[in-house]
């Protein structure tokens, strides 16, 4: 057996956690940040919707680069992510650990899912801080941005893409604190 075949302690810990959904969900507040990307990736791939929703609610980074995992998206695990975002945006006070500002459905940040989140994922710019008053408009700044390449969503999710577009449309017009932007792929 070579060293490449040996699982790491982190991998073994993640596999152990994923066997017990209640344990994962109850330990998210105390889970080291370095465990979040690989644990989320594996829960998303395994289609463990309760864990995915709970992790979105506790996400400790400013961006959730789901685009790199879009090939694993099915209606249930994608819906779990949207449920987590809905839960967050309906709360007046967010969980203390959550720093999520952007759901990124573009195919970027592949290195993020390898368990090495860098400083580019901790965005503290004034533009993305939740609930601040914009001096230009006098309104609260958006709680969440959704960046998506529709061509990727359409190809991968096919039947589910119409639900996602409806989800965006409803929230764009009924919840003023949301900000959604679809990014078209540039040639």
CSV table of C-alpha atoms in Angstrom, one decimal:
chain,number,residue,atom,x,y,z
A,1,UNK,CA,0.0,0.0,0.0
A,2,UNK,CA,1.5,3.3,-1.0
A,3,UNK,CA,1.3,6.6,0.9
A,4,UNK,CA,-1.1,8.0,-1.8
A,5,UNK,CA,-3.7,5.3,-0.9
A,6,UNK,CA,-3.5,6.0,2.9
A,7,UNK,CA,-6.4,8.1,4.1
A,8,UNK,CA,-5.5,11.2,6.1
A,9,UNK,CA,-6.7,11.6,9.7
A,10,UNK,CA,-8.9,14.5,8.4
A,11,UNK,CA,-10.5,12.3,5.8
A,12,UNK,CA,-11.2,9.6,8.4
A,13,UNK,CA,-12.7,12.1,10.8
A,14,UNK,CA,-15.0,13.5,8.0
A,15,UNK,CA,-16.1,10.0,7.1
A,16,UNK,CA,-16.9,9.3,10.7
A,17,UNK,CA,-18.8,12.5,11.1
A,18,UNK,CA,-20.9,11.9,8.0
A,19,UNK,CA,-22.2,8.6,9.4
A,20,UNK,CA,-24.1,10.5,12.1
A,21,UNK,CA,-26.0,13.5,10.8
A,22,UNK,CA,-27.1,14.7,14.3
A,23,UNK,CA,-23.5,14.7,15.5
A,24,UNK,CA,-22.4,16.8,12.5
A,25,UNK,CA,-25.2,19.3,12.9
A,26,UNK,CA,-24.7,19.7,16.6
A,27,UNK,CA,-20.9,20.2,16.3
A,28,UNK,CA,-20.9,22.8,13.5
A,29,UNK,CA,-20.4,25.8,15.9
A,30,UNK,CA,-17.2,24.2,17.3
A,31,UNK,CA,-15.9,22.5,14.2
A,32,UNK,CA,-12.5,23.8,13.0
A,33,UNK,CA,-12.9,26.0,9.9
A,34,UNK,CA,-10.5,23.8,8.0
A,35,UNK,CA,-13.0,20.9,8.1
A,36,UNK,CA,-15.8,22.9,6.5
A,37,UNK,CA,-14.8,22.7,2.8
A,38,UNK,CA,-14.1,18.9,2.7
A,39,UNK,CA,-17.0,18.1,4.9
A,40,UNK,CA,-19.4,20.2,2.9
A,41,UNK,CA,-18.1,18.7,-0.4
A,42,UNK,CA,-18.5,15.2,0.8
A,43,UNK,CA,-22.0,15.9,2.3
A,44,UNK,CA,-23.0,17.5,-1.0
A,45,UNK,CA,-21.7,14.6,-3.1
A,46,UNK,CA,-23.4,12.1,-0.8
A,47,UNK,CA,-26.7,14.1,-1.0
A,48,UNK,CA,-27.0,14.5,2.8
A,49,UNK,CA,-29.5,17.4,2.6
A,50,UNK,CA,-29.8,18.1,6.3
A,51,UNK,CA,-26.1,18.4,6.7
A,52,UNK,CA,-25.8,20.6,3.7
A,53,UNK,CA,-28.5,23.0,4.9
A,54,UNK,CA,-27.0,23.2,8.4
A,55,UNK,CA,-23.5,23.9,6.9
A,56,UNK,CA,-24.8,26.7,4.7
A,57,UNK,CA,-26.4,28.3,7.8
A,58,UNK,CA,-23.0,28.0,9.7
A,59,UNK,CA,-20.7,28.7,6.7
A,60,UNK,CA,-17.6,30.5,8.1
A,61,UNK,CA,-16.4,32.0,4.7
A,62,UNK,CA,-17.7,34.9,2.7
A,63,UNK,CA,-18.3,32.8,-0.4
A,64,UNK,CA,-19.8,29.4,-1.0
A,65,UNK,CA,-18.2,28.4,-4.4
A,66,UNK,CA,-20.8,25.8,-5.3
A,67,UNK,CA,-20.0,26.1,-9.0
A,68,UNK,CA,-17.0,23.7,-8.6
A,69,UNK,CA,-19.4,21.1,-7.3
A,70,UNK,CA,-22.3,21.7,-9.7
A,71,UNK,CA,-21.6,18.4,-11.5
A,72,UNK,CA,-22.8,16.7,-8.4
A,73,UNK,CA,-25.9,18.8,-8.0
A,74,UNK,CA,-29.2,17.0,-7.9
A,75,UNK,CA,-32.5,18.5,-7.0
A,76,UNK,CA,-32.3,17.5,-3.3
A,77,UNK,CA,-28.8,18.7,-2.5
A,78,UNK,CA,-29.2,21.9,-4.5
A,79,UNK,CA,-32.5,22.5,-2.8
A,80,UNK,CA,-30.8,22.0,0.6
A,81,UNK,CA,-28.4,24.9,-0.3
A,82,UNK,CA,-31.3,27.1,-1.3
A,83,UNK,CA,-33.1,26.2,2.0
A,84,UNK,CA,-30.1,27.2,4.0
A,85,UNK,CA,-29.9,30.6,2.2
A,86,UNK,CA,-33.6,31.1,2.7
A,87,UNK,CA,-33.3,30.4,6.4
A,88,UNK,CA,-30.4,32.9,6.7
A,89,UNK,CA,-32.1,35.7,4.9
A,90,UNK,CA,-35.3,35.3,6.9
A,91,UNK,CA,-33.4,35.7,10.2
A,92,UNK,CA,-32.9,39.2,11.8
A,93,UNK,CA,-29.8,37.9,13.6
A,94,UNK,CA,-27.6,35.4,11.8
A,95,UNK,CA,-25.6,32.7,13.5
A,96,UNK,CA,-22.4,34.0,15.0
A,97,UNK,CA,-20.2,31.8,12.8
A,98,UNK,CA,-21.8,32.5,9.5
A,99,UNK,CA,-20.0,34.9,7.2
A,100,UNK,CA,-21.7,33.9,4.0
A,101,UNK,CA,-22.3,36.8,1.5
A,102,UNK,CA,-22.1,35.2,-1.9
A,103,UNK,CA,-23.4,32.0,-3.4
A,104,UNK,CA,-21.1,31.5,-6.3
A,105,UNK,CA,-22.4,29.1,-9.0
A,106,UNK,CA,-19.6,29.9,-11.4
A,107,UNK,CA,-16.9,27.3,-12.1
A,108,UNK,CA,-14.0,28.8,-10.1
A,109,UNK,CA,-12.1,28.2,-6.8
A,110,UNK,CA,-11.5,24.5,-7.3
A,111,UNK,CA,-8.7,24.7,-4.8
A,112,UNK,CA,-11.2,25.7,-2.1
A,113,UNK,CA,-12.7,22.2,-2.1
A,114,UNK,CA,-9.3,20.6,-1.5
A,115,UNK,CA,-9.3,21.9,2.1
A,116,UNK,CA,-7.0,24.9,1.7
A,117,UNK,CA,-9.2,28.0,2.0
A,118,UNK,CA,-7.0,31.1,1.6
A,119,UNK,CA,-7.4,34.7,2.5
A,120,UNK,CA,-9.4,35.4,-0.7
A,121,UNK,CA,-12.4,33.7,0.9
A,122,UNK,CA,-12.5,36.1,3.9
A,123,UNK,CA,-14.0,39.2,2.3
A,124,UNK,CA,-14.4,42.0,4.8
A,125,UNK,CA,-14.9,44.8,2.3
A,126,UNK,CA,-17.6,47.3,3.2
A,127,UNK,CA,-19.5,46.4,0.1
A,128,UNK,CA,-20.3,42.9,1.4
A,129,UNK,CA,-21.0,43.6,5.1
A,130,UNK,CA,-24.6,42.5,6.0
A,131,UNK,CA,-27.2,45.0,6.9
A,132,UNK,CA,-25.1,48.2,6.6
A,133,UNK,CA,-26.9,51.4,5.4
A,134,UNK,CA,-25.8,52.5,2.0
A,135,UNK,CA,-25.1,56.3,2.2
A,136,UNK,CA,-26.1,56.8,-1.4
A,137,UNK,CA,-29.5,55.2,-1.3
A,138,UNK,CA,-30.3,55.2,2.5
A,139,UNK,CA,-31.3,51.5,2.2
A,140,UNK,CA,-29.7,48.5,3.8
A,141,UNK,CA,-27.1,46.8,1.7
A,142,UNK,CA,-27.9,43.4,0.3
A,143,UNK,CA,-27.6,40.3,2.5
A,144,UNK,CA,-26.7,37.9,-0.2
A,145,UNK,CA,-25.4,37.8,-3.8
A,146,UNK,CA,-26.0,34.9,-6.1
A,147,UNK,CA,-23.5,34.7,-9.0
A,148,UNK,CA,-24.4,32.1,-11.6
A,149,UNK,CA,-23.6,31.2,-15.2
A,150,UNK,CA,-26.9,30.2,-16.6
A,151,UNK,CA,-25.4,28.0,-19.3
A,152,UNK,CA,-23.7,25.8,-16.6
A,153,UNK,CA,-26.9,25.6,-14.5
A,154,UNK,CA,-29.0,24.8,-17.5
A,155,UNK,CA,-26.8,22.0,-18.7
A,156,UNK,CA,-26.2,20.5,-15.3
A,157,UNK,CA,-29.6,20.9,-13.7
A,158,UNK,CA,-31.8,20.8,-16.8
A,159,UNK,CA,-35.3,20.4,-15.3
A,160,UNK,CA,-34.3,22.0,-12.1
A,161,UNK,CA,-33.0,25.2,-13.7
A,162,UNK,CA,-36.5,26.6,-14.2
A,163,UNK,CA,-37.2,26.1,-10.4
A,164,UNK,CA,-34.0,28.0,-9.6
A,165,UNK,CA,-34.9,30.9,-12.0
A,166,UNK,CA,-38.3,31.1,-10.3
A,167,UNK,CA,-36.6,31.0,-6.9
A,168,UNK,CA,-34.4,33.9,-7.9
A,169,UNK,CA,-37.3,35.9,-9.4
A,170,UNK,CA,-39.5,35.5,-6.4
A,171,UNK,CA,-36.8,36.6,-4.0
A,172,UNK,CA,-35.7,39.5,-6.2
A,173,UNK,CA,-39.1,41.1,-6.1
A,174,UNK,CA,-40.5,40.1,-2.7
A,175,UNK,CA,-37.5,40.4,-0.4
A,176,UNK,CA,-35.8,43.8,-0.9
A,177,UNK,CA,-32.7,42.8,1.1
A,178,UNK,CA,-31.7,40.2,-1.5
A,179,UNK,CA,-29.5,41.1,-4.4
A,180,UNK,CA,-29.2,38.6,-7.2
A,181,UNK,CA,-27.1,38.9,-10.3
A,182,UNK,CA,-26.9,36.3,-13.1
A,183,UNK,CA,-23.5,36.5,-14.8
A,184,UNK,CA,-23.5,35.6,-18.5
A,185,UNK,CA,-20.5,33.8,-19.7
A,186,UNK,CA,-18.2,36.1,-21.7
A,187,UNK,CA,-16.7,34.9,-24.9
